[in-house]
mmCIF file of N, CA and C in Angstrom:
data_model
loop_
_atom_site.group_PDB
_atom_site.id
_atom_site.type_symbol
_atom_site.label_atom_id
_atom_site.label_comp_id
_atom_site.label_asym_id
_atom_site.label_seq_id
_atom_site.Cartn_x
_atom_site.Cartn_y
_atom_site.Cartn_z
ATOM 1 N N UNK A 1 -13.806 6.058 -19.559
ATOM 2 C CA UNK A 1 -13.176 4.757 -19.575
ATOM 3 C C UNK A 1 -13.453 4.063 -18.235
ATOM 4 N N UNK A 2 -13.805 3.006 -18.276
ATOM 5 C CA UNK A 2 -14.106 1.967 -17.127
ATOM 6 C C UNK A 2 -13.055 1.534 -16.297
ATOM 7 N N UNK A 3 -12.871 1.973 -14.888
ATOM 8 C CA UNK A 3 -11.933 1.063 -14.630
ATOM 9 C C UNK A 3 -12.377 -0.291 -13.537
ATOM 10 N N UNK A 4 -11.161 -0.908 -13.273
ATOM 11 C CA UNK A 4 -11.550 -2.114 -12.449
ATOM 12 C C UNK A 4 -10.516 -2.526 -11.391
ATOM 13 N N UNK A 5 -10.942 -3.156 -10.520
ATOM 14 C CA UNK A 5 -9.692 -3.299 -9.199
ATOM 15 C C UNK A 5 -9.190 -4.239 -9.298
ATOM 16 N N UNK A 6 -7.540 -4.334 -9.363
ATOM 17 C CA UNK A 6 -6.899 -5.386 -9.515
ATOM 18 C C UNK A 6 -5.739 -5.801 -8.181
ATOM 19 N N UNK A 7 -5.967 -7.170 -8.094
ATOM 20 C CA UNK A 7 -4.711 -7.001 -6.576
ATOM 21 C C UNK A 7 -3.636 -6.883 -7.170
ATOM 22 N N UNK A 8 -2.778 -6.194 -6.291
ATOM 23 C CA UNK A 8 -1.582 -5.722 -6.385
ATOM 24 C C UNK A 8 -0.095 -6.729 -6.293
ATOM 25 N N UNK A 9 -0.495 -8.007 -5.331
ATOM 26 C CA UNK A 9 -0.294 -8.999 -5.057
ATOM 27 C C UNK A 9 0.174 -10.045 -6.006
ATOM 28 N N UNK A 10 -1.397 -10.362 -6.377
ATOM 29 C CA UNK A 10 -1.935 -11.149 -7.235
ATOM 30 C C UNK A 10 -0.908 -10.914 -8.509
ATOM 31 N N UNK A 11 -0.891 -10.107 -9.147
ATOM 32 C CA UNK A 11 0.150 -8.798 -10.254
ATOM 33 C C UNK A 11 1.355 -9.342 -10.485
ATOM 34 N N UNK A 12 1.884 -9.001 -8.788
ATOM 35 C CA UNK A 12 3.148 -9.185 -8.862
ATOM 36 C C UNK A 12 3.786 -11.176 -9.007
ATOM 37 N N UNK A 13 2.942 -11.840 -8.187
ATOM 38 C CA UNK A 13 3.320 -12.778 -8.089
ATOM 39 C C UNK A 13 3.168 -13.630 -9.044
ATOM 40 N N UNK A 14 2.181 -13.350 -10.049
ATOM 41 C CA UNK A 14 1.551 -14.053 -11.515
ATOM 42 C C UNK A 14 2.896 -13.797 -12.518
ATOM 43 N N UNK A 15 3.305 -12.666 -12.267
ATOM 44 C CA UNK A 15 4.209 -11.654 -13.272
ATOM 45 C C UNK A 15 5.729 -12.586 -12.559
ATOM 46 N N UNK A 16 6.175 -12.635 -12.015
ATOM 47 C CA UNK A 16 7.075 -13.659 -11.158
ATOM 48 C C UNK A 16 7.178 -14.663 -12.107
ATOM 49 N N UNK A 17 5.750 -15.343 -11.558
ATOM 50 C CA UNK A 17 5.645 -16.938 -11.983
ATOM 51 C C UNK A 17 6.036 -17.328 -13.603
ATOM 52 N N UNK A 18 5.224 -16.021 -14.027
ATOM 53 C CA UNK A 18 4.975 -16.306 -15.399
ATOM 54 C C UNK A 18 6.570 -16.125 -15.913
ATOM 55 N N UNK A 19 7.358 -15.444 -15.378
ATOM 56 C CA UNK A 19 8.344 -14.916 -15.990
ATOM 57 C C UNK A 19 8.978 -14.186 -16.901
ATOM 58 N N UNK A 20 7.597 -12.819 -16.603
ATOM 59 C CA UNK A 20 7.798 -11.842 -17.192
ATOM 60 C C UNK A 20 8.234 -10.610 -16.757
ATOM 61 N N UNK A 21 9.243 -10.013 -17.584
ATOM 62 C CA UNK A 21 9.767 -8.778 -17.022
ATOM 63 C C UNK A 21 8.601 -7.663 -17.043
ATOM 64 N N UNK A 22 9.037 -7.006 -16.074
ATOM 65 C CA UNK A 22 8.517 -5.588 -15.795
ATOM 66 C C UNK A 22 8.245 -4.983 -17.565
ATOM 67 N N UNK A 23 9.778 -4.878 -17.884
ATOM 68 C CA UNK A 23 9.843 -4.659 -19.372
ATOM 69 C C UNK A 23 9.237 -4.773 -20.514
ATOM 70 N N UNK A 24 8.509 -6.591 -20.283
ATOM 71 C CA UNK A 24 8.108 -6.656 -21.451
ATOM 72 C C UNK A 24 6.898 -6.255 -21.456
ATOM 73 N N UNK A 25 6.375 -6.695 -19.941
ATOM 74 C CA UNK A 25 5.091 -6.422 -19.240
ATOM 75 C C UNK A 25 4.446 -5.087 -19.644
ATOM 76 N N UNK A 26 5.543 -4.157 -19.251
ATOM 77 C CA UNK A 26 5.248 -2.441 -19.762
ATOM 78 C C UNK A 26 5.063 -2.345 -21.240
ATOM 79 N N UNK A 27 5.920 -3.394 -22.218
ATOM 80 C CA UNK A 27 5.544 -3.160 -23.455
ATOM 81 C C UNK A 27 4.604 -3.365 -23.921
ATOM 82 N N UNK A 28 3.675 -4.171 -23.582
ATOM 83 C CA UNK A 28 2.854 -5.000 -23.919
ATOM 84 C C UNK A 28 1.090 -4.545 -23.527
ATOM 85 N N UNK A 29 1.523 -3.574 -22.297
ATOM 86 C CA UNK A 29 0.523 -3.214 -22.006
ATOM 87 C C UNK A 29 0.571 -1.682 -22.187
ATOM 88 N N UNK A 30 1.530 -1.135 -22.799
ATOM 89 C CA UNK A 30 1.518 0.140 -22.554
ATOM 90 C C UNK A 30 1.825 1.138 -21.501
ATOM 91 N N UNK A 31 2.121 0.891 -20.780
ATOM 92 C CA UNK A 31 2.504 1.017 -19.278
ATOM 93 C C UNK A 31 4.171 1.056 -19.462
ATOM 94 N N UNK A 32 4.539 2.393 -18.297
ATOM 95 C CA UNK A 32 5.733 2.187 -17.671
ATOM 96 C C UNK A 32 5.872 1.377 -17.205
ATOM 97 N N UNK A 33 7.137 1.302 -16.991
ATOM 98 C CA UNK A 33 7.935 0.267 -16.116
ATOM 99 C C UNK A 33 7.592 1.019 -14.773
ATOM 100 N N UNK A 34 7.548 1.963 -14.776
ATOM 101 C CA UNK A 34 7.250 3.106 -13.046
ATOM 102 C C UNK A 34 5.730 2.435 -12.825
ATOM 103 N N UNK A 35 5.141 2.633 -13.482
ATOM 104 C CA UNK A 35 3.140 2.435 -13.373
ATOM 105 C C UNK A 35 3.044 1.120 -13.003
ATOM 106 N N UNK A 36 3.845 0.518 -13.720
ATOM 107 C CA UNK A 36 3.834 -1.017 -12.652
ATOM 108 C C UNK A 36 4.235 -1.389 -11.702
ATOM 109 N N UNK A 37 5.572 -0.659 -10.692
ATOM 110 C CA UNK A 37 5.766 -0.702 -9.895
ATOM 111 C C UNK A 37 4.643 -0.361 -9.165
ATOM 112 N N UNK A 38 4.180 1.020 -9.097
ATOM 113 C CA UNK A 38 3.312 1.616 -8.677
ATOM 114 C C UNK A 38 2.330 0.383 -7.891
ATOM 115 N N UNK A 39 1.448 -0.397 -9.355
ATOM 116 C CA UNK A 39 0.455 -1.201 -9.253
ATOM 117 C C UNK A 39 0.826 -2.716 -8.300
ATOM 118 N N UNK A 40 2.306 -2.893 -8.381
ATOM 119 C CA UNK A 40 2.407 -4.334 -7.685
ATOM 120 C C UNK A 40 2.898 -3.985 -6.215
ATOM 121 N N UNK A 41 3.142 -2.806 -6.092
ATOM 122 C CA UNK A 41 3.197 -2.637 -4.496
ATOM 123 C C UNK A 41 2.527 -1.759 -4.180
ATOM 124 N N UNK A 42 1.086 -1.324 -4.435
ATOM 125 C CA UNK A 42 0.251 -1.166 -3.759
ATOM 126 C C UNK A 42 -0.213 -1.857 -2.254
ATOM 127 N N UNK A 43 -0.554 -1.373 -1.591
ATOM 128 C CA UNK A 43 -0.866 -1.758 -0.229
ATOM 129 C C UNK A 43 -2.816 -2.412 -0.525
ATOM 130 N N UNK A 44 -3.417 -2.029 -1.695
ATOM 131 C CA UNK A 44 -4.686 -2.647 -1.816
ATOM 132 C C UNK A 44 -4.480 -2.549 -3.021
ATOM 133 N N UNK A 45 -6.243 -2.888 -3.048
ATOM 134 C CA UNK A 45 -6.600 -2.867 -4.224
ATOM 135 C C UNK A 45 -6.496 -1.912 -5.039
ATOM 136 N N UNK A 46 -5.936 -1.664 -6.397
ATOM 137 C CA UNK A 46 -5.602 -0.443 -7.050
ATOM 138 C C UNK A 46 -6.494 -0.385 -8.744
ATOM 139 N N UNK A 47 -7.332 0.565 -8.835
ATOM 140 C CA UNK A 47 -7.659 0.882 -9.891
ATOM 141 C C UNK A 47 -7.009 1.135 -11.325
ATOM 142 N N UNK A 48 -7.644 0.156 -12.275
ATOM 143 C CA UNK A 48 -6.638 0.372 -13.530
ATOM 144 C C UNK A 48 -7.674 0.138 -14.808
ATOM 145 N N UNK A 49 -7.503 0.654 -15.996
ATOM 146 C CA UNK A 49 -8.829 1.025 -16.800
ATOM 147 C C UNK A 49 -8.728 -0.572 -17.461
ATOM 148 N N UNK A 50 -10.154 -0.533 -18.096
ATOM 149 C CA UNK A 50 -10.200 -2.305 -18.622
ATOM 150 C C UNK A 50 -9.557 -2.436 -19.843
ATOM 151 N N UNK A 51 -8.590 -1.712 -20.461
ATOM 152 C CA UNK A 51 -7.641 -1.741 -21.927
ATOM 153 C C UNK A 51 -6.244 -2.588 -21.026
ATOM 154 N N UNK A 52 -6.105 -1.791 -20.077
ATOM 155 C CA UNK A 52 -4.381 -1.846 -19.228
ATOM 156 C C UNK A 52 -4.944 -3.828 -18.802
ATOM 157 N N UNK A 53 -6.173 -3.642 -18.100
ATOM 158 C CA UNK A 53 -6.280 -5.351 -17.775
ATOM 159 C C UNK A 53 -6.405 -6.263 -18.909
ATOM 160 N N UNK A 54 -7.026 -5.335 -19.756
ATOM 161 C CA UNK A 54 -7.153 -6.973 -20.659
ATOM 162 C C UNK A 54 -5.813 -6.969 -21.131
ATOM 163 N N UNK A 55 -5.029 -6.422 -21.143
ATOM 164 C CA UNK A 55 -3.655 -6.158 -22.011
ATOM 165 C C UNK A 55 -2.428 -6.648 -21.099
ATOM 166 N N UNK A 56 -2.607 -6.635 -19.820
ATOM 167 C CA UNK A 56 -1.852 -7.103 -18.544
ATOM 168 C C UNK A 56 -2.486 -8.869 -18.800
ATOM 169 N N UNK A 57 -3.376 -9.397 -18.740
ATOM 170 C CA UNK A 57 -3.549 -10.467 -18.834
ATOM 171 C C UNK A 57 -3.965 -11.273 -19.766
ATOM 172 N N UNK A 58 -3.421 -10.101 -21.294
ATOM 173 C CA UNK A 58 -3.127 -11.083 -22.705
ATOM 174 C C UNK A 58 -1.871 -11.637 -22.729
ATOM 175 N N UNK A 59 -0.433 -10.629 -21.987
ATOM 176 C CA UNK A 59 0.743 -10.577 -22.184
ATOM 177 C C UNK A 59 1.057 -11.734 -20.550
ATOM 178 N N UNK A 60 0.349 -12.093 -19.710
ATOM 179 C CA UNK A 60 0.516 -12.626 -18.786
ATOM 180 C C UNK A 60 -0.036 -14.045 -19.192
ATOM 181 N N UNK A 61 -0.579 -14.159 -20.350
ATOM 182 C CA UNK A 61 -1.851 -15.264 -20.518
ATOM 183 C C UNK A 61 -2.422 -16.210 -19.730
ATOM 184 N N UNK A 62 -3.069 -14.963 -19.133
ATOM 185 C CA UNK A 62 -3.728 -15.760 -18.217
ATOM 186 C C UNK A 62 -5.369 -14.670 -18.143
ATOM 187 N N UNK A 63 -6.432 -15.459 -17.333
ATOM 188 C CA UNK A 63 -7.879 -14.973 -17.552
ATOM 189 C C UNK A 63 -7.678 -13.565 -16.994
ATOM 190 N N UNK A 64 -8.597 -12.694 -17.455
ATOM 191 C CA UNK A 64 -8.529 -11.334 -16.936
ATOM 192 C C UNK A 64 -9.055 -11.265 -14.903
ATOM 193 N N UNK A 65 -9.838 -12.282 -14.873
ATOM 194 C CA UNK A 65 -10.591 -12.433 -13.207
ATOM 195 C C UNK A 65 -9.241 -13.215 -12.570
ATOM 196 N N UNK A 66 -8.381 -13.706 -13.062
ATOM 197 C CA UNK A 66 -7.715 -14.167 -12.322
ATOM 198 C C UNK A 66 -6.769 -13.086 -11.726
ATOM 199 N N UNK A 67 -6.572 -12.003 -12.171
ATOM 200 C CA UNK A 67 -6.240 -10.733 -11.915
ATOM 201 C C UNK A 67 -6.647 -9.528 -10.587
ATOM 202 N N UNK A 68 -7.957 -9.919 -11.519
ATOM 203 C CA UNK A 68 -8.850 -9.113 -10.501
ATOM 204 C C UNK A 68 -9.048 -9.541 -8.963
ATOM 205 N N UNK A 69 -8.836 -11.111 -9.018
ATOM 206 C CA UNK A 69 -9.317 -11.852 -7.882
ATOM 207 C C UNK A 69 -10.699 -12.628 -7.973
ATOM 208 N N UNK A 70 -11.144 -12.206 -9.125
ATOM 209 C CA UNK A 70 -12.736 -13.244 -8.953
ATOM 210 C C UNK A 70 -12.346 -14.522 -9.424
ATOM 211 N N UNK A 71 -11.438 -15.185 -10.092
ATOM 212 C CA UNK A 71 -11.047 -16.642 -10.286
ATOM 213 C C UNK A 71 -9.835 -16.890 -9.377
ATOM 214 N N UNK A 72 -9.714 -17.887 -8.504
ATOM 215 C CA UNK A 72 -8.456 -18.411 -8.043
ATOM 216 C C UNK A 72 -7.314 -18.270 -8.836
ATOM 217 N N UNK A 73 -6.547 -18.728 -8.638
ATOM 218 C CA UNK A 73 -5.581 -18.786 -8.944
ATOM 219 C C UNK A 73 -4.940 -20.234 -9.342
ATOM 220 N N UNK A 74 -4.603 -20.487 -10.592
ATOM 221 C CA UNK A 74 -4.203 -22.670 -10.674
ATOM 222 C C UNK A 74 -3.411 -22.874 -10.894
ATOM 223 N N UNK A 75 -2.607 -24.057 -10.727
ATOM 224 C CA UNK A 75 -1.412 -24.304 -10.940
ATOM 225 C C UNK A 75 -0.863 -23.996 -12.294
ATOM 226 N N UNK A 76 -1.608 -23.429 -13.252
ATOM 227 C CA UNK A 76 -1.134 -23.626 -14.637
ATOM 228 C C UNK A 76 -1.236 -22.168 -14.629
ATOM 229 N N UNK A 77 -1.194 -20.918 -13.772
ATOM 230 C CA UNK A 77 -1.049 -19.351 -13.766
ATOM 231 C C UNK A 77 -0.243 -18.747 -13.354
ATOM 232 N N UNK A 78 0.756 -20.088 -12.473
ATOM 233 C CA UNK A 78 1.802 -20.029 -11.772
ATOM 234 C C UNK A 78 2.976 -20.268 -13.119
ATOM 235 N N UNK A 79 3.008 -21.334 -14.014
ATOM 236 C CA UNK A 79 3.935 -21.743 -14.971
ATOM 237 C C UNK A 79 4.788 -20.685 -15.859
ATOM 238 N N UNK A 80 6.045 -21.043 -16.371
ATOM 239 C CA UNK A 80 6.526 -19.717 -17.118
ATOM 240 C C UNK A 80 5.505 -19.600 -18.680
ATOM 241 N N UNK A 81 5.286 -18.767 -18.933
ATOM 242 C CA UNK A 81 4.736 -17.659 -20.326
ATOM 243 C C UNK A 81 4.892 -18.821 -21.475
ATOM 244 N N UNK A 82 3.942 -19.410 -21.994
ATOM 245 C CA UNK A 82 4.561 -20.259 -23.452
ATOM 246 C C UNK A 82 4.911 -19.290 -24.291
ATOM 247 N N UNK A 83 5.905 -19.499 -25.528
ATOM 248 C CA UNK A 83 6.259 -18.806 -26.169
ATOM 249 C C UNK A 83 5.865 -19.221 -27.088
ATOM 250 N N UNK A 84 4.931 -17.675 -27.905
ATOM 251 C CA UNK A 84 4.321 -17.968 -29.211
ATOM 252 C C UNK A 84 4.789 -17.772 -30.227
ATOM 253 N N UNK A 85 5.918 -16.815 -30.431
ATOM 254 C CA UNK A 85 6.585 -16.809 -31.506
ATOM 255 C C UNK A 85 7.169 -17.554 -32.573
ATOM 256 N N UNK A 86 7.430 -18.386 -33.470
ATOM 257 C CA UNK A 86 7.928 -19.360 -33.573
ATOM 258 C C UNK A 86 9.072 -19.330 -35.320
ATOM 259 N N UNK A 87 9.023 -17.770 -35.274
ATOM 260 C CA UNK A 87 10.271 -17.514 -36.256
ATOM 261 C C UNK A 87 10.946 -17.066 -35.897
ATOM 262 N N UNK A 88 11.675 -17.147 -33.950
ATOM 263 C CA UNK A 88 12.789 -17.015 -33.377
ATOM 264 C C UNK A 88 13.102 -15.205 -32.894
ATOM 265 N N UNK A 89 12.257 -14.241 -33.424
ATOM 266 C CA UNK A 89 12.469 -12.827 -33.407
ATOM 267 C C UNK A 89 12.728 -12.558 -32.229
ATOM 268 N N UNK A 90 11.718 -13.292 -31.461
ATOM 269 C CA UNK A 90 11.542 -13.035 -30.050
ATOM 270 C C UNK A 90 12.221 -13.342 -28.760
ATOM 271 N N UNK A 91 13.456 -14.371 -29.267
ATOM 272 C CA UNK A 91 13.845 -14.694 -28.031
ATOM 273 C C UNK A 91 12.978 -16.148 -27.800
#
């Protein structure tokens, strides 16, 4: 399995913005709630396989490089999470 370096930073503060819990974050990607701690306070760059990223930045919706660090970051990655649900299940 491939992995790829993601900032740790970047993670946490997208995950903030977006206004997503740790929780749902972990659900979504498969991931503990521990494994993400892990990943957003890393001191660098931290290795994570390309299923966990694309899956961290389907549930974040936002580009997978914006993650990684190869795309900036835009004002519209900062905004809270649109909600796609729209037969109410979800909250």
């Amino acid at each position: 399995m491939t992995e790829v370096l993601i900032n740790p930073q970047r993670l946490k503060t997208v995950r903030k913005a977006r206004k997503v819990g740790r929780a749902k974050l972990a659900k979504g990607t498969r991931l503990t709630e521990r494994q993400l701690t892990k990943l957003e306070t890393a001191k660098a760059p931290i290795a994570v396989s390309e299923l966990a990223l694309d899956r961290m930045a389907h549930v974040l919706q936002i580009p997978v490089q914006a993650l990684t660090g190869d795309l900036p970051l835009i004002e519209d990655d900062l905004k809270p999470v649109e909600k796609t649900c729209t037969s109410g299940c979800c909250g």
